[in-house]
Short mmCIF file of C-alpha atoms in Angstrom, two decimals:
data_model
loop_
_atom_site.label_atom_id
_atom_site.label_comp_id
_atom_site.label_asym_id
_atom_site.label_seq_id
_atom_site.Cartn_x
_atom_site.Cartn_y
_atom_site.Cartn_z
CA UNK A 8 0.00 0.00 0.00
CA UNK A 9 1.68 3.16 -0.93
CA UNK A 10 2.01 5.84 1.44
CA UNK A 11 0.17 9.19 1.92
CA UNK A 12 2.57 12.10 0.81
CA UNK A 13 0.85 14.15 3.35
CA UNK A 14 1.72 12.05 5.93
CA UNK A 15 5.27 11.89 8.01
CA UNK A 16 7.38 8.78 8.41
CA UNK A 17 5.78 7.57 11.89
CA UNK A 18 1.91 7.95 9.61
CA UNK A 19 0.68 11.07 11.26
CA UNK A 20 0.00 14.64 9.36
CA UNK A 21 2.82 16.87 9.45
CA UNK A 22 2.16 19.97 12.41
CA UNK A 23 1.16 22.76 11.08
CA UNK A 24 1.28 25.77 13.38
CA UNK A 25 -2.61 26.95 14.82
CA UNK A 26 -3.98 29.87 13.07
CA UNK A 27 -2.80 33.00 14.72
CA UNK A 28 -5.36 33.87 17.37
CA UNK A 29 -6.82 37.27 17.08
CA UNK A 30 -5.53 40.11 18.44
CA UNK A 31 -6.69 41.49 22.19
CA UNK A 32 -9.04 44.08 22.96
CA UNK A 33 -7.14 47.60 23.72
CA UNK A 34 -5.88 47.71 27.02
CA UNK A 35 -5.24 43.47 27.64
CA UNK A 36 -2.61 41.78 26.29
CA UNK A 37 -2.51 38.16 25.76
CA UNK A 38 -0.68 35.63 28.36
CA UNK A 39 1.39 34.23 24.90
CA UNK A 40 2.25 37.81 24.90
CA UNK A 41 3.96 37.84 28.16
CA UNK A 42 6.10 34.43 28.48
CA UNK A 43 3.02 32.10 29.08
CA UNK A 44 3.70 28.63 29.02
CA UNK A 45 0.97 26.60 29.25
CA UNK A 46 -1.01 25.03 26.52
CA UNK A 47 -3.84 26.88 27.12
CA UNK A 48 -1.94 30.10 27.64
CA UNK A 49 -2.65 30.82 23.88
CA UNK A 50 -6.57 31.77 24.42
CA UNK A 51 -6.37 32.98 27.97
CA UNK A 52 -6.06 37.42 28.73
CA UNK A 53 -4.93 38.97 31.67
CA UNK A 54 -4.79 42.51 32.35
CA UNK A 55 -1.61 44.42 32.45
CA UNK A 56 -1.32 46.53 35.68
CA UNK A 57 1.67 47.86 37.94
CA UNK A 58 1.75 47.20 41.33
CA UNK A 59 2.35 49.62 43.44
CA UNK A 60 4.65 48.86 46.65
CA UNK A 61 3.91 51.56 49.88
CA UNK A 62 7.37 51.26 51.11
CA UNK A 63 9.92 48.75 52.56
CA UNK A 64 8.80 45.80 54.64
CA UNK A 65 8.21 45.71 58.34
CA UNK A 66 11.66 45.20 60.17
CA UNK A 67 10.84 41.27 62.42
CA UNK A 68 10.59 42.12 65.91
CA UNK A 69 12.75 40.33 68.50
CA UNK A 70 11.18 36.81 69.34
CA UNK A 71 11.64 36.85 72.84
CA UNK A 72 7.31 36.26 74.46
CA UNK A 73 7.02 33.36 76.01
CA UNK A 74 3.30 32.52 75.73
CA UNK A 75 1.14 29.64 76.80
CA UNK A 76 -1.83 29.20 74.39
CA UNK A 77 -5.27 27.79 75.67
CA UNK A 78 -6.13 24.45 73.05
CA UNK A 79 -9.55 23.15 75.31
CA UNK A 80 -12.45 24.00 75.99
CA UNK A 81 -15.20 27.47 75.67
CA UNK A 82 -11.09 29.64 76.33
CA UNK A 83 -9.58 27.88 73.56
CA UNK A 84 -7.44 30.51 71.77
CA UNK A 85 -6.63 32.17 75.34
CA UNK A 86 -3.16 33.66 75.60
CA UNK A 87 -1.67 33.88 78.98
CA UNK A 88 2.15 35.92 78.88
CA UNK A 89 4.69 34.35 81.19
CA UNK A 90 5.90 37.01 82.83
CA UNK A 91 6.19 36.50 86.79
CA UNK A 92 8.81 34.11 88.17
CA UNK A 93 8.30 31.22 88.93
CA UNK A 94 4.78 31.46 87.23
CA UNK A 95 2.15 29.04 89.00
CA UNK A 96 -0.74 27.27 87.65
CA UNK A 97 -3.87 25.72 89.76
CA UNK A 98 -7.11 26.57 91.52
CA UNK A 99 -5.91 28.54 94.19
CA UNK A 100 -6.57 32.60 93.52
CA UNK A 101 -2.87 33.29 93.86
CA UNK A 102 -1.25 31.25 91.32
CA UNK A 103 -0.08 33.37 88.06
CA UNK A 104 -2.31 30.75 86.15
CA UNK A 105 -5.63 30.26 88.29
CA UNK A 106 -7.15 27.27 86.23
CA UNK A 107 -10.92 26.49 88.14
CA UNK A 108 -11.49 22.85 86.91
CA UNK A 109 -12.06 20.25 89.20
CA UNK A 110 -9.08 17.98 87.88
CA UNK A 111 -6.53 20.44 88.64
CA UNK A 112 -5.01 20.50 91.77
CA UNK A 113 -4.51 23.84 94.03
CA UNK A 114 -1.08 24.54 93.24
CA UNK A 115 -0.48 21.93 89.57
CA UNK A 116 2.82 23.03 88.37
CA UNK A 117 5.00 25.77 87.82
CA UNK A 118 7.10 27.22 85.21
CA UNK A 119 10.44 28.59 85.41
CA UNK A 120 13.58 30.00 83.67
CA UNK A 121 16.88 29.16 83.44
CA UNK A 122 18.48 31.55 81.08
CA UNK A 123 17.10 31.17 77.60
CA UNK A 124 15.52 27.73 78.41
CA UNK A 125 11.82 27.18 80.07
CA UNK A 126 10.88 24.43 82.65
CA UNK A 127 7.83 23.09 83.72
CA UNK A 128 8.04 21.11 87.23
CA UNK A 129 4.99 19.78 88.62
CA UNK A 130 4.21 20.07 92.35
CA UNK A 131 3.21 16.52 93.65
CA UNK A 132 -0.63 17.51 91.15
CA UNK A 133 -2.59 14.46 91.79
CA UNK A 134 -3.62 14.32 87.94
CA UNK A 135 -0.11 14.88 86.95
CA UNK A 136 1.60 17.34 84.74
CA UNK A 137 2.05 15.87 80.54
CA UNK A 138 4.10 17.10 77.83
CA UNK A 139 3.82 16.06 74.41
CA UNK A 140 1.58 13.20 75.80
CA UNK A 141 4.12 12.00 78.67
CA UNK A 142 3.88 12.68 82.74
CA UNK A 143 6.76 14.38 83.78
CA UNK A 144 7.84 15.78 86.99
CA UNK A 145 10.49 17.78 85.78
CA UNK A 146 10.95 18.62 81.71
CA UNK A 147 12.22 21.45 79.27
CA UNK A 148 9.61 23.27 77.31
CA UNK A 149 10.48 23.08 73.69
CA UNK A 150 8.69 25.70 71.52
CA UNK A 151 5.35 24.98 69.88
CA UNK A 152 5.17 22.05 72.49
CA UNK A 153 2.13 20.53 73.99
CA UNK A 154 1.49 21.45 77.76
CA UNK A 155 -0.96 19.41 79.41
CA UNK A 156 -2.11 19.84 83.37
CA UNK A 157 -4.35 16.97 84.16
CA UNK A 158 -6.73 15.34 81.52
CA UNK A 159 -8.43 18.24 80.39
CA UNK A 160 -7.00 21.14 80.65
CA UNK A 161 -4.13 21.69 77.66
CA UNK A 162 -1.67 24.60 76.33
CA UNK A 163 0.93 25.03 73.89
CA UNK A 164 3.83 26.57 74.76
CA UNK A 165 5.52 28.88 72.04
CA UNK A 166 7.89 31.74 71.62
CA UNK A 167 6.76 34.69 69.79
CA UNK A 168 7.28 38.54 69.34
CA UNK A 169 4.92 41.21 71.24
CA UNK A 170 3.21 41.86 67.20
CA UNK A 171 1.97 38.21 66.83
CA UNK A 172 1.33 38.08 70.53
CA UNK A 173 -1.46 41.20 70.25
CA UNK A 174 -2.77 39.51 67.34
CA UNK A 175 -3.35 36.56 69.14
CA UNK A 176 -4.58 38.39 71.81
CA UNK A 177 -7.13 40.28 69.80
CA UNK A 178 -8.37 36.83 67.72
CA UNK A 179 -9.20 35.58 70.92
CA UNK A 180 -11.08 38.41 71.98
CA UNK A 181 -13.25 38.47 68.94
CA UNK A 182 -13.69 34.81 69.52
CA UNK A 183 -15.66 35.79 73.20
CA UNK A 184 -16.97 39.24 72.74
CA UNK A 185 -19.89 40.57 71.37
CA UNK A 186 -19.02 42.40 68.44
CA UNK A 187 -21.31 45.55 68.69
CA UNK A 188 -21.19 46.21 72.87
CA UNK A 189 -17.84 44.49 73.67
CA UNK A 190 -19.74 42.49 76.20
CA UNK A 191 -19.13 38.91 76.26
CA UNK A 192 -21.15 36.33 74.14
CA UNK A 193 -23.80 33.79 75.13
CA UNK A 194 -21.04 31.07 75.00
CA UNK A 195 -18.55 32.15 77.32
CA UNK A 196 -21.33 33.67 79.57
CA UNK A 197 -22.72 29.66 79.85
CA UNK A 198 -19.22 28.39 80.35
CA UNK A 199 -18.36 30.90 82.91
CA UNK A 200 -21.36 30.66 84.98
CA UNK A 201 -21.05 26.85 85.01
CA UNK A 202 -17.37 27.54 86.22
CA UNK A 203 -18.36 29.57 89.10
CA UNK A 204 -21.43 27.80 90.16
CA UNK A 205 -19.11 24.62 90.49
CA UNK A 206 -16.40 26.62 92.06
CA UNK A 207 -18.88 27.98 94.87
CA UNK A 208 -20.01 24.78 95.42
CA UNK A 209 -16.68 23.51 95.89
CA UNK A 210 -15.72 26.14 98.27
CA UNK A 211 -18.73 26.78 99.54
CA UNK A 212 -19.02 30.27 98.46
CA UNK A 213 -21.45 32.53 97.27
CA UNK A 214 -22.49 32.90 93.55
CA UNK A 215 -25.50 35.50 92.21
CA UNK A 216 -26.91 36.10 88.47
CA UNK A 217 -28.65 39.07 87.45
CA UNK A 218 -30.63 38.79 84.17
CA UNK A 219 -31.47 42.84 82.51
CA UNK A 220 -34.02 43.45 79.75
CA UNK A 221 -34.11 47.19 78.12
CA UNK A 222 -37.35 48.35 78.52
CA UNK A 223 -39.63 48.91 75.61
CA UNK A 224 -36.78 47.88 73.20
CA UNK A 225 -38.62 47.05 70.33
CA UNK A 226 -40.10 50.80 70.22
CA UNK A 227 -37.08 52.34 69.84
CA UNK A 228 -36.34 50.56 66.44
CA UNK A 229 -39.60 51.17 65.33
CA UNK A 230 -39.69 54.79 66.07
CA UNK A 231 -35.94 55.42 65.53
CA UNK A 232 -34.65 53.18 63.24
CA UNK A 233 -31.95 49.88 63.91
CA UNK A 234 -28.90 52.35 63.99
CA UNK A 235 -30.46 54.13 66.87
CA UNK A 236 -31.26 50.56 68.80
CA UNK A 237 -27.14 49.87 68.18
CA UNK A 238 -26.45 53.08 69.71
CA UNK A 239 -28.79 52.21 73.02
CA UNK A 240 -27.19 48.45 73.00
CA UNK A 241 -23.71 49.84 73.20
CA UNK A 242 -24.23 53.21 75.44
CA UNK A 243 -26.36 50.50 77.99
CA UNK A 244 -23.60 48.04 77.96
CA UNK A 245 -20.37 50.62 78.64
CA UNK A 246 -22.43 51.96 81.89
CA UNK A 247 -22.91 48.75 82.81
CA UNK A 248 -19.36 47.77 82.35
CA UNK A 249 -18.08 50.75 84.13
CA UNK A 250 -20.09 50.18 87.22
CA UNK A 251 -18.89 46.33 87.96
CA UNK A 252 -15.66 44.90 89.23
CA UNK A 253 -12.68 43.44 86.80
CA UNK A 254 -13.99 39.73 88.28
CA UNK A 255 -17.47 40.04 87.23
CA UNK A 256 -18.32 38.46 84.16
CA UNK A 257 -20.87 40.80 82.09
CA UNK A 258 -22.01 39.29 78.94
CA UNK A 259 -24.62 39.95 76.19
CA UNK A 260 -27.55 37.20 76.16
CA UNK A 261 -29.09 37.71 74.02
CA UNK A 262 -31.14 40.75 72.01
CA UNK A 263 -31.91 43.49 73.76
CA UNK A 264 -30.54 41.18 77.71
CA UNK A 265 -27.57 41.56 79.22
CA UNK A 266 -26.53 38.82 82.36
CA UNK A 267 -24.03 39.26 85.19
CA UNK A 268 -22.36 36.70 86.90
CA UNK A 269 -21.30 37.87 90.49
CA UNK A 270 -18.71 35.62 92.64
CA UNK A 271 -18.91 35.88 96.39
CA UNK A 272 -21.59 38.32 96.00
CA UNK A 273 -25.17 37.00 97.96
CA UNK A 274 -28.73 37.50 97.33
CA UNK A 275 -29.47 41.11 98.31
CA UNK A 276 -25.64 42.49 96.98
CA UNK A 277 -26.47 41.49 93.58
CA UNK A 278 -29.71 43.36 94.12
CA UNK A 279 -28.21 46.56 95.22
CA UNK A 280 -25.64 45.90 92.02
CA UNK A 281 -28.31 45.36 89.93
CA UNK A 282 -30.29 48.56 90.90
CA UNK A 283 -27.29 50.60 90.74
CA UNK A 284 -26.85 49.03 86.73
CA UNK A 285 -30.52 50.09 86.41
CA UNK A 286 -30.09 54.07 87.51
CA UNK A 287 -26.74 54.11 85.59
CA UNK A 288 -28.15 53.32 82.59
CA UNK A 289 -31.12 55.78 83.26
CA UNK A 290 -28.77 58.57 83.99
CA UNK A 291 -28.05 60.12 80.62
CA UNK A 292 -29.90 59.37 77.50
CA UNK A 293 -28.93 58.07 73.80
CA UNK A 294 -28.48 61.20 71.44
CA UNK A 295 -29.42 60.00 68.37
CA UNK A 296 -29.54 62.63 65.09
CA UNK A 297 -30.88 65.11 67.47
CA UNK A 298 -33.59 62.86 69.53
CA UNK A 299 -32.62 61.70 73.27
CA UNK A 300 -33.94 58.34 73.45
CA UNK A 301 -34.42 57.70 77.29
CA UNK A 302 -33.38 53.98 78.13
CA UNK A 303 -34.32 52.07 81.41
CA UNK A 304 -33.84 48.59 82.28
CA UNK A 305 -35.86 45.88 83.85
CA UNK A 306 -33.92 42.83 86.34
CA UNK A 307 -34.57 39.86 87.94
CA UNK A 308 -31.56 38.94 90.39
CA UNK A 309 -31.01 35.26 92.13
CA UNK A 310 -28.09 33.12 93.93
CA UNK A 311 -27.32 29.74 94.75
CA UNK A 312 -28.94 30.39 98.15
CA UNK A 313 -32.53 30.55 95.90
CA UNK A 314 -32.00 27.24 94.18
CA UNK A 315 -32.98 23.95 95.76
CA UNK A 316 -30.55 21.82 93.47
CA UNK A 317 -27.89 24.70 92.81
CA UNK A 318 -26.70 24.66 88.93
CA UNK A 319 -26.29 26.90 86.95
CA UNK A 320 -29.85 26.03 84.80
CA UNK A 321 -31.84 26.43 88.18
CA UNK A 322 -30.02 30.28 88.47
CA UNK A 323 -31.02 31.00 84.92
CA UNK A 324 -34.50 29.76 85.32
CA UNK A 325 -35.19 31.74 88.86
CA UNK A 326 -33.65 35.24 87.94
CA UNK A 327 -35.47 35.21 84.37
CA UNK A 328 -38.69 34.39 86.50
CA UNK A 329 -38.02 37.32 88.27
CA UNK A 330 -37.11 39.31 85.01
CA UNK A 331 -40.56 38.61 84.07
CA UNK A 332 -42.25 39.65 87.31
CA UNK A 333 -39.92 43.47 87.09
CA UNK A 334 -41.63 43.79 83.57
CA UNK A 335 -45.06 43.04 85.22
CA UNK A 336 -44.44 45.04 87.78
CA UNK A 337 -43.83 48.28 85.54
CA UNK A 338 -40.78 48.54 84.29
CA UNK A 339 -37.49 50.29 85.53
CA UNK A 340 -36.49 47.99 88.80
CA UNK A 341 -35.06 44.69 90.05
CA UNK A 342 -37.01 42.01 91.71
CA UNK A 343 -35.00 39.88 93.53
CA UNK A 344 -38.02 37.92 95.23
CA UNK A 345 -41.01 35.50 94.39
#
């Protein structure tokens, strides 16, 4: 059979080179045009643009934080500084690390420094002190290693410079506040209260919850608008946060409620803290594009001494009761009874 003269030795057609594709629209230029390589650079258009370059890069700070960051739990992404010598960790108040969870003992472990190298050294913990996985009593903290106290509560130890450190910081704080009153969200609130319900237990302590509502609320949107009900959210929560102590958790539950957790506080302080909440808010009210919007809150306030079964559910249940009986009541005052 004779051979096609079309056709090379090996039988296929000879190449012949694609048509030339047509040209780009003004302004784009081709990716053939501009050392593509791929097959399918041929057909593909990019745009041509400079970049423009602000100035030189940042100059790396000195890596020279020691951090410990939280990996369990509601506090996971928590960063705690090692700064004090020897720095403690366990229940008790007065360690450096105060860790309330049942499993850890009152004084757990320590951490010191020798030089440029960091030890842990537990302190007789009856749930031991682990890292990377293995009990020690006495080992060197590597960085980026896993620091374990007891079987729940973990860290990672790492070294790190004071810019990634305050970005760490501030993840973690988006991670537990409330975005629009820098309160703290529903999540942390529950974990928290469960902490300190179990902790006065434990101690035999006192624990109180106030629940607030915002009166009339719903009003203020409707007659003013949503931006106006941010402003109220965020003017109520900063007087609220100015008027309680550092320990006091204050945290946004929800809507238009706020909730307090009190520690070592009884019955009839959280009610006097609760009415002093109420006339700070009250005091001065929201200028919004010209209008003062008055705001006044309603509370119900209850401690462990009110619950038959104490848990943190039971607390909940008993101050929102009394929530409900302030609104019933009229509006603008705490009810810490019924």
């Amino acid at each position: 059979m004779g051979r096609d003269p079309g056709a090379t030795r090996d039988g296929l057609p000879p190449f012949s080179e694609p048509p030339h594709p047509p040209a780009p629209p003004a302004g784009r230029a081709s990716f053939s045009d501009i050392g593509g390589f791929l097959p399918e650079a041929r057909t593909m258009e990019v745009s041509v643009r400079s970049t423009d370059i602000a100035g030189p890069p940042p100059v790396p700070t000195t890596v020279d934080r020691a951090v410990l960051l939280r990996m369990d739990g509601v506090q996971a992404g928590q960063i705690v500084g090692l700064e004090q010598w020897p720095f403690t960790v366990g229940r008790h108040p007065t360690n450096q690390l105060r860790v309330d969870e049942d499993s850890i003992s009152r004084f757990h472990a320590r951490v010191v420094q020798n030089g440029d190298e960091f030890v842990v050294e537990d302190l007789g913990s009856r749930n031991g002190t682990f890292v990377a996985g293995k009990r020690v009593t006495r080992a060197k903290l590597e960085h980026d290693c896993w620091l374990q106290f007891g079987p729940r509560v973990s860290f990672r130890f790492s070294m790190t410079d004071v810019r990634e450190e305050r970005l760490l910081r501030k993840l973690y704080e988006s991670s537990t506040r409330d975005a629009l009153t820098g309160a703290y969200n529903r999540l942390h609130f529950e974990e928290r209260l469960r902490s300190e319900v179990a902790y006065a237990i434990r101690h035999r302590a006192q624990a109180s919850l106030v629940l607030i509502d915002l009166d009339h609320f719903k009003k203020v949107n409707d007659t003013y608008g949503h931006p106006a009900g941010d402003a109220v959210l965020k003017r109520s929560a900063d007087a609220c946060m100015r008027a309680l102590r550092t320990e006091d958790v204050f945290a946004r539950f929800g809507g238009e409620e706020f909730a307090v957790v009190l520690r070592n506080i009884e019955l009839k302080g959280a009610a006097r803290l609760a009415d002093r909440l109420r006339a700070s808010v009250s005091a001065v009210p929201v200028e919004v594009d010209g209008h003062r919007v008055p705001v006044t809150l309603s509370a119900g306030a209850a401690s462990l001494l009110c619950c038959r079964a104490p848990s943190a559910e039971e607390l909940i249940a008993i101050a929102d009761r009394r929530l409900y009986l302030a609104k019933q009541q009229g509006r603008n005052r705490v009810v810490h009874e019924g």
